[in-house]
């Protein structure tokens, strides 16, 4: 019985010794290096988004709402006739107007959003709709398909830079090989770029002649891909 116990104890001790030695050898065989590389490209903005609003201020909320509803319906009927423009209605609000700390009237307001890849068509539409609506903001962005295609190209470029950097580190450290421990790919860019933001209308909107259609210039913005990596170098 004692011999069996001693044998088991010796076997267990041997396994622990071998396991501990292997783990220590594995841990001490590599040096870890962290670094980052990136690739970026300027891309033409190809989507224009405009927000317009109808607003009325006065005492009778029913009359105000009726006028705003008619103006928005009029604008949407016109916008929906152009198949190159996406359109949708946005928030609808009724807010009190204060004077000397007291409610002096009401303001009813609703927004619509127009989006298009054809700046000339949308510019003409804005000029037409400003007969009854006002422009709140105009912004350019990159379409989903252009952004995805650009990112795919930049990912390949960034990964090639990663391989070159890893090989450079390996060669300069005079190691025979390396292995990848961690590789994170991050994309960025494509934030809408505001071109125009109109003042908030506080009074009654005037039914005067429509302003001249805005002159729109898309411009460019950067799309960037970053690679954060960690590699392990062999011991020799």
mmCIF file of C-alpha atoms in Angstrom:
data_model
loop_
_atom_site.group_PDB
_atom_site.id
_atom_site.type_symbol
_atom_site.label_atom_id
_atom_site.label_comp_id
_atom_site.label_asym_id
_atom_site.label_seq_id
_atom_site.Cartn_x
_atom_site.Cartn_y
_atom_site.Cartn_z
ATOM 1 C CA UNK A 1 0.000 0.000 0.000
ATOM 2 C CA UNK A 2 2.818 2.387 0.933
ATOM 3 C CA UNK A 3 4.688 1.496 -2.256
ATOM 4 C CA UNK A 4 1.609 2.309 -4.377
ATOM 5 C CA UNK A 5 1.186 5.657 -2.604
ATOM 6 C CA UNK A 6 4.835 6.544 -3.101
ATOM 7 C CA UNK A 7 4.639 5.565 -6.765
ATOM 8 C CA UNK A 8 1.575 7.731 -7.354
ATOM 9 C CA UNK A 9 3.156 10.655 -5.524
ATOM 10 C CA UNK A 10 6.332 10.332 -7.553
ATOM 11 C CA UNK A 11 4.404 10.130 -10.825
ATOM 12 C CA UNK A 12 2.318 13.207 -9.970
ATOM 13 C CA UNK A 13 5.396 15.172 -8.953
ATOM 14 C CA UNK A 14 7.099 14.222 -12.186
ATOM 15 C CA UNK A 15 4.136 15.348 -14.288
ATOM 16 C CA UNK A 16 3.931 18.670 -12.457
ATOM 17 C CA UNK A 17 7.660 19.195 -12.907
ATOM 18 C CA UNK A 18 7.500 18.450 -16.633
ATOM 19 C CA UNK A 19 4.391 20.625 -17.104
ATOM 20 C CA UNK A 20 5.890 23.520 -15.175
ATOM 21 C CA UNK A 21 9.139 23.275 -17.107
ATOM 22 C CA UNK A 22 7.314 23.257 -20.470
ATOM 23 C CA UNK A 23 5.147 26.236 -19.508
ATOM 24 C CA UNK A 24 8.140 28.229 -18.294
ATOM 25 C CA UNK A 25 10.057 27.386 -21.458
ATOM 26 C CA UNK A 26 7.135 28.456 -23.633
ATOM 27 C CA UNK A 27 6.677 31.718 -21.739
ATOM 28 C CA UNK A 28 10.356 32.624 -21.935
ATOM 29 C CA UNK A 29 10.821 31.661 -25.594
ATOM 30 C CA UNK A 30 9.125 34.744 -27.062
ATOM 31 C CA UNK A 31 9.271 38.525 -26.867
ATOM 32 C CA UNK A 32 6.046 40.408 -27.566
ATOM 33 C CA UNK A 33 6.020 43.582 -29.665
ATOM 34 C CA UNK A 34 2.976 45.853 -30.140
ATOM 35 C CA UNK A 35 2.606 48.394 -32.946
ATOM 36 C CA UNK A 36 0.019 50.091 -35.157
ATOM 37 C CA UNK A 37 -0.188 50.856 -38.874
ATOM 38 C CA UNK A 38 -2.839 52.628 -40.930
ATOM 39 C CA UNK A 39 -3.968 53.465 -44.449
ATOM 40 C CA UNK A 40 -6.185 56.340 -45.535
ATOM 41 C CA UNK A 41 -7.662 57.858 -48.669
ATOM 42 C CA UNK A 42 -9.569 60.994 -49.593
ATOM 43 C CA UNK A 43 -12.933 60.131 -51.135
ATOM 44 C CA UNK A 44 -15.457 62.331 -52.911
ATOM 45 C CA UNK A 45 -18.644 62.895 -50.923
ATOM 46 C CA UNK A 46 -21.451 61.538 -53.072
ATOM 47 C CA UNK A 47 -24.591 61.833 -50.903
ATOM 48 C CA UNK A 48 -26.280 65.137 -50.106
ATOM 49 C CA UNK A 49 -28.753 65.351 -47.214
ATOM 50 C CA UNK A 50 -30.924 68.414 -46.668
ATOM 51 C CA UNK A 51 -33.327 69.119 -43.814
ATOM 52 C CA UNK A 52 -36.132 71.629 -44.342
ATOM 53 C CA UNK A 53 -38.941 72.770 -42.085
ATOM 54 C CA UNK A 54 -42.339 74.427 -42.065
ATOM 55 C CA UNK A 55 -43.112 76.579 -39.038
ATOM 56 C CA UNK A 56 -45.999 78.792 -37.961
ATOM 57 C CA UNK A 57 -46.389 80.927 -34.839
ATOM 58 C CA UNK A 58 -49.619 82.374 -33.476
ATOM 59 C CA UNK A 59 -52.472 81.923 -31.019
ATOM 60 C CA UNK A 60 -54.696 79.251 -32.563
ATOM 61 C CA UNK A 61 -52.917 75.884 -32.553
ATOM 62 C CA UNK A 62 -55.509 74.291 -34.852
ATOM 63 C CA UNK A 63 -54.978 76.915 -37.533
ATOM 64 C CA UNK A 64 -51.206 76.759 -37.109
ATOM 65 C CA UNK A 65 -51.171 72.963 -37.406
ATOM 66 C CA UNK A 66 -53.434 73.078 -40.455
ATOM 67 C CA UNK A 67 -51.094 75.503 -42.254
ATOM 68 C CA UNK A 68 -47.970 73.480 -41.379
ATOM 69 C CA UNK A 69 -49.646 70.228 -42.460
ATOM 70 C CA UNK A 70 -50.631 71.730 -45.809
ATOM 71 C CA UNK A 71 -47.126 73.116 -46.411
ATOM 72 C CA UNK A 72 -45.501 69.769 -45.610
ATOM 73 C CA UNK A 73 -47.983 67.850 -47.794
ATOM 74 C CA UNK A 74 -47.319 70.293 -50.638
ATOM 75 C CA UNK A 75 -43.549 69.808 -50.288
ATOM 76 C CA UNK A 76 -43.744 66.012 -50.074
ATOM 77 C CA UNK A 77 -45.989 65.814 -53.152
ATOM 78 C CA UNK A 78 -43.357 67.715 -55.136
ATOM 79 C CA UNK A 79 -40.388 65.767 -53.720
ATOM 80 C CA UNK A 80 -42.000 62.389 -54.412
ATOM 81 C CA UNK A 81 -42.232 63.214 -58.110
ATOM 82 C CA UNK A 82 -38.414 63.101 -58.388
ATOM 83 C CA UNK A 83 -37.124 59.505 -58.310
ATOM 84 C CA UNK A 84 -33.530 60.634 -57.716
ATOM 85 C CA UNK A 85 -34.460 62.014 -54.294
ATOM 86 C CA UNK A 86 -35.256 59.999 -51.169
ATOM 87 C CA UNK A 87 -37.640 61.767 -48.821
ATOM 88 C CA UNK A 88 -39.168 61.337 -45.385
ATOM 89 C CA UNK A 89 -40.910 63.416 -42.730
ATOM 90 C CA UNK A 90 -39.213 64.004 -39.380
ATOM 91 C CA UNK A 91 -40.236 65.390 -35.985
ATOM 92 C CA UNK A 92 -43.461 67.323 -35.396
ATOM 93 C CA UNK A 93 -43.548 69.739 -32.449
ATOM 94 C CA UNK A 94 -45.933 72.194 -30.814
ATOM 95 C CA UNK A 95 -44.171 74.491 -28.339
ATOM 96 C CA UNK A 96 -45.279 77.484 -26.271
ATOM 97 C CA UNK A 97 -43.854 80.922 -27.064
ATOM 98 C CA UNK A 98 -43.069 82.965 -23.953
ATOM 99 C CA UNK A 99 -43.105 86.706 -23.426
ATOM 100 C CA UNK A 100 -42.250 88.268 -20.070
ATOM 101 C CA UNK A 101 -42.372 84.830 -18.460
ATOM 102 C CA UNK A 102 -45.867 84.014 -19.720
ATOM 103 C CA UNK A 103 -47.193 81.964 -22.610
ATOM 104 C CA UNK A 104 -47.866 84.435 -25.408
ATOM 105 C CA UNK A 105 -48.585 82.018 -28.250
ATOM 106 C CA UNK A 106 -47.625 78.741 -29.892
ATOM 107 C CA UNK A 107 -45.200 77.520 -32.508
ATOM 108 C CA UNK A 108 -45.988 74.476 -34.653
ATOM 109 C CA UNK A 109 -43.146 72.985 -36.665
ATOM 110 C CA UNK A 110 -42.338 69.906 -38.755
ATOM 111 C CA UNK A 111 -39.174 68.856 -40.603
ATOM 112 C CA UNK A 112 -38.587 66.838 -43.748
ATOM 113 C CA UNK A 113 -35.382 65.213 -44.980
ATOM 114 C CA UNK A 114 -34.297 64.954 -48.612
ATOM 115 C CA UNK A 115 -31.359 62.798 -49.700
ATOM 116 C CA UNK A 116 -29.817 62.394 -53.150
ATOM 117 C CA UNK A 117 -26.618 61.560 -55.024
ATOM 118 C CA UNK A 118 -27.450 64.167 -57.668
ATOM 119 C CA UNK A 119 -26.570 67.575 -56.241
ATOM 120 C CA UNK A 120 -27.990 69.469 -59.233
ATOM 121 C CA UNK A 121 -31.383 67.793 -58.926
ATOM 122 C CA UNK A 122 -31.528 68.337 -55.176
ATOM 123 C CA UNK A 123 -30.345 71.939 -55.462
ATOM 124 C CA UNK A 124 -33.179 72.655 -57.876
ATOM 125 C CA UNK A 125 -35.634 70.938 -55.546
ATOM 126 C CA UNK A 126 -34.474 73.040 -52.601
ATOM 127 C CA UNK A 127 -34.963 76.211 -54.602
ATOM 128 C CA UNK A 128 -38.517 75.156 -55.424
ATOM 129 C CA UNK A 129 -39.488 74.040 -51.915
ATOM 130 C CA UNK A 130 -38.244 77.269 -50.354
ATOM 131 C CA UNK A 131 -41.412 78.920 -51.618
ATOM 132 C CA UNK A 132 -43.032 77.617 -48.416
ATOM 133 C CA UNK A 133 -40.315 75.836 -46.426
ATOM 134 C CA UNK A 134 -36.964 76.942 -45.049
ATOM 135 C CA UNK A 135 -33.642 75.091 -45.128
ATOM 136 C CA UNK A 136 -32.387 74.070 -41.698
ATOM 137 C CA UNK A 137 -29.204 72.240 -42.714
ATOM 138 C CA UNK A 138 -27.328 70.714 -45.653
ATOM 139 C CA UNK A 139 -24.615 68.078 -45.268
ATOM 140 C CA UNK A 140 -22.563 65.788 -47.495
ATOM 141 C CA UNK A 141 -21.476 62.223 -46.726
ATOM 142 C CA UNK A 142 -20.106 59.118 -48.436
ATOM 143 C CA UNK A 143 -22.559 56.476 -49.625
ATOM 144 C CA UNK A 144 -22.496 53.031 -48.017
ATOM 145 C CA UNK A 145 -21.323 51.259 -51.166
ATOM 146 C CA UNK A 146 -18.454 53.707 -51.799
ATOM 147 C CA UNK A 147 -17.387 53.576 -48.148
ATOM 148 C CA UNK A 148 -17.378 49.751 -48.091
ATOM 149 C CA UNK A 149 -15.393 49.485 -51.334
ATOM 150 C CA UNK A 150 -12.873 52.042 -50.068
ATOM 151 C CA UNK A 151 -12.511 50.292 -46.712
ATOM 152 C CA UNK A 152 -11.925 46.914 -48.382
ATOM 153 C CA UNK A 153 -9.103 48.407 -50.439
ATOM 154 C CA UNK A 154 -7.612 50.163 -47.403
ATOM 155 C CA UNK A 155 -7.784 46.996 -45.280
ATOM 156 C CA UNK A 156 -5.631 45.177 -47.842
ATOM 157 C CA UNK A 157 -3.204 48.112 -47.867
ATOM 158 C CA UNK A 158 -3.049 48.288 -44.066
ATOM 159 C CA UNK A 159 -2.487 44.529 -43.719
ATOM 160 C CA UNK A 160 0.349 44.720 -46.245
ATOM 161 C CA UNK A 161 1.893 47.482 -44.108
ATOM 162 C CA UNK A 162 1.471 45.269 -41.043
ATOM 163 C CA UNK A 163 3.334 42.399 -42.708
ATOM 164 C CA UNK A 164 6.163 44.715 -43.763
ATOM 165 C CA UNK A 165 6.435 46.200 -40.269
ATOM 166 C CA UNK A 166 6.390 42.777 -38.594
ATOM 167 C CA UNK A 167 9.087 41.498 -40.964
ATOM 168 C CA UNK A 168 11.157 44.626 -40.295
ATOM 169 C CA UNK A 169 10.934 44.107 -36.520
ATOM 170 C CA UNK A 170 11.827 40.430 -36.894
ATOM 171 C CA UNK A 171 14.851 41.194 -39.083
ATOM 172 C CA UNK A 172 16.161 44.006 -36.879
ATOM 173 C CA UNK A 173 15.779 41.870 -33.756
ATOM 174 C CA UNK A 174 17.592 39.036 -35.567
ATOM 175 C CA UNK A 175 14.876 36.467 -34.907
ATOM 176 C CA UNK A 176 14.048 33.559 -37.185
ATOM 177 C CA UNK A 177 10.269 33.947 -37.107
ATOM 178 C CA UNK A 178 7.267 35.618 -35.494
ATOM 179 C CA UNK A 179 3.646 34.779 -34.860
ATOM 180 C CA UNK A 180 0.588 37.022 -34.562
ATOM 181 C CA UNK A 181 -0.834 37.290 -31.043
ATOM 182 C CA UNK A 182 -3.467 39.982 -31.664
ATOM 183 C CA UNK A 183 -4.730 41.802 -34.751
ATOM 184 C CA UNK A 184 -7.469 44.454 -34.510
ATOM 185 C CA UNK A 185 -8.820 46.246 -37.591
ATOM 186 C CA UNK A 186 -10.686 49.522 -37.082
ATOM 187 C CA UNK A 187 -12.366 51.732 -39.659
ATOM 188 C CA UNK A 188 -13.204 55.414 -39.372
ATOM 189 C CA UNK A 189 -14.419 58.450 -41.269
ATOM 190 C CA UNK A 190 -17.649 59.143 -43.167
ATOM 191 C CA UNK A 191 -18.985 61.717 -40.752
ATOM 192 C CA UNK A 192 -21.580 64.001 -42.369
ATOM 193 C CA UNK A 193 -19.979 67.343 -43.182
ATOM 194 C CA UNK A 194 -22.336 70.285 -42.624
ATOM 195 C CA UNK A 195 -22.358 72.834 -45.431
ATOM 196 C CA UNK A 196 -25.144 75.081 -44.234
ATOM 197 C CA UNK A 197 -27.253 75.538 -41.129
ATOM 198 C CA UNK A 198 -30.099 78.019 -41.238
ATOM 199 C CA UNK A 199 -31.291 80.129 -38.351
ATOM 200 C CA UNK A 200 -34.263 78.836 -36.399
ATOM 201 C CA UNK A 201 -37.451 80.593 -37.431
ATOM 202 C CA UNK A 202 -39.124 82.181 -34.419
ATOM 203 C CA UNK A 203 -41.770 84.227 -36.172
ATOM 204 C CA UNK A 204 -44.368 83.704 -38.856
ATOM 205 C CA UNK A 205 -42.875 82.364 -42.100
ATOM 206 C CA UNK A 206 -43.335 84.824 -44.913
ATOM 207 C CA UNK A 207 -44.940 83.673 -48.163
ATOM 208 C CA UNK A 208 -42.559 85.715 -50.295
ATOM 209 C CA UNK A 209 -40.673 84.657 -53.414
ATOM 210 C CA UNK A 210 -38.480 81.587 -53.093
ATOM 211 C CA UNK A 211 -34.747 82.224 -52.494
ATOM 212 C CA UNK A 212 -32.219 81.310 -55.157
ATOM 213 C CA UNK A 213 -31.292 77.611 -55.200
ATOM 214 C CA UNK A 214 -28.133 76.993 -53.121
ATOM 215 C CA UNK A 215 -24.784 76.393 -54.830
ATOM 216 C CA UNK A 216 -23.574 72.986 -53.620
ATOM 217 C CA UNK A 217 -19.985 71.699 -53.661
ATOM 218 C CA UNK A 218 -19.500 68.125 -52.433
ATOM 219 C CA UNK A 219 -15.847 68.236 -51.390
ATOM 220 C CA UNK A 220 -13.923 65.262 -49.991
ATOM 221 C CA UNK A 221 -13.301 63.531 -46.696
ATOM 222 C CA UNK A 222 -10.822 60.940 -45.457
ATOM 223 C CA UNK A 223 -11.605 57.275 -44.906
ATOM 224 C CA UNK A 224 -9.102 55.564 -42.619
ATOM 225 C CA UNK A 225 -8.341 51.977 -41.612
ATOM 226 C CA UNK A 226 -6.108 51.266 -38.604
ATOM 227 C CA UNK A 227 -4.494 47.970 -37.638
ATOM 228 C CA UNK A 228 -3.377 47.469 -34.031
ATOM 229 C CA UNK A 229 -1.204 44.389 -33.715
ATOM 230 C CA UNK A 230 0.904 42.389 -31.316
ATOM 231 C CA UNK A 231 3.435 39.785 -32.427
ATOM 232 C CA UNK A 232 5.705 37.342 -30.627
ATOM 233 C CA UNK A 233 9.290 36.868 -31.758
ATOM 234 C CA UNK A 234 10.968 33.492 -31.576
ATOM 235 C CA UNK A 235 13.866 33.034 -29.166
ATOM 236 C CA UNK A 236 16.450 32.832 -31.954
#
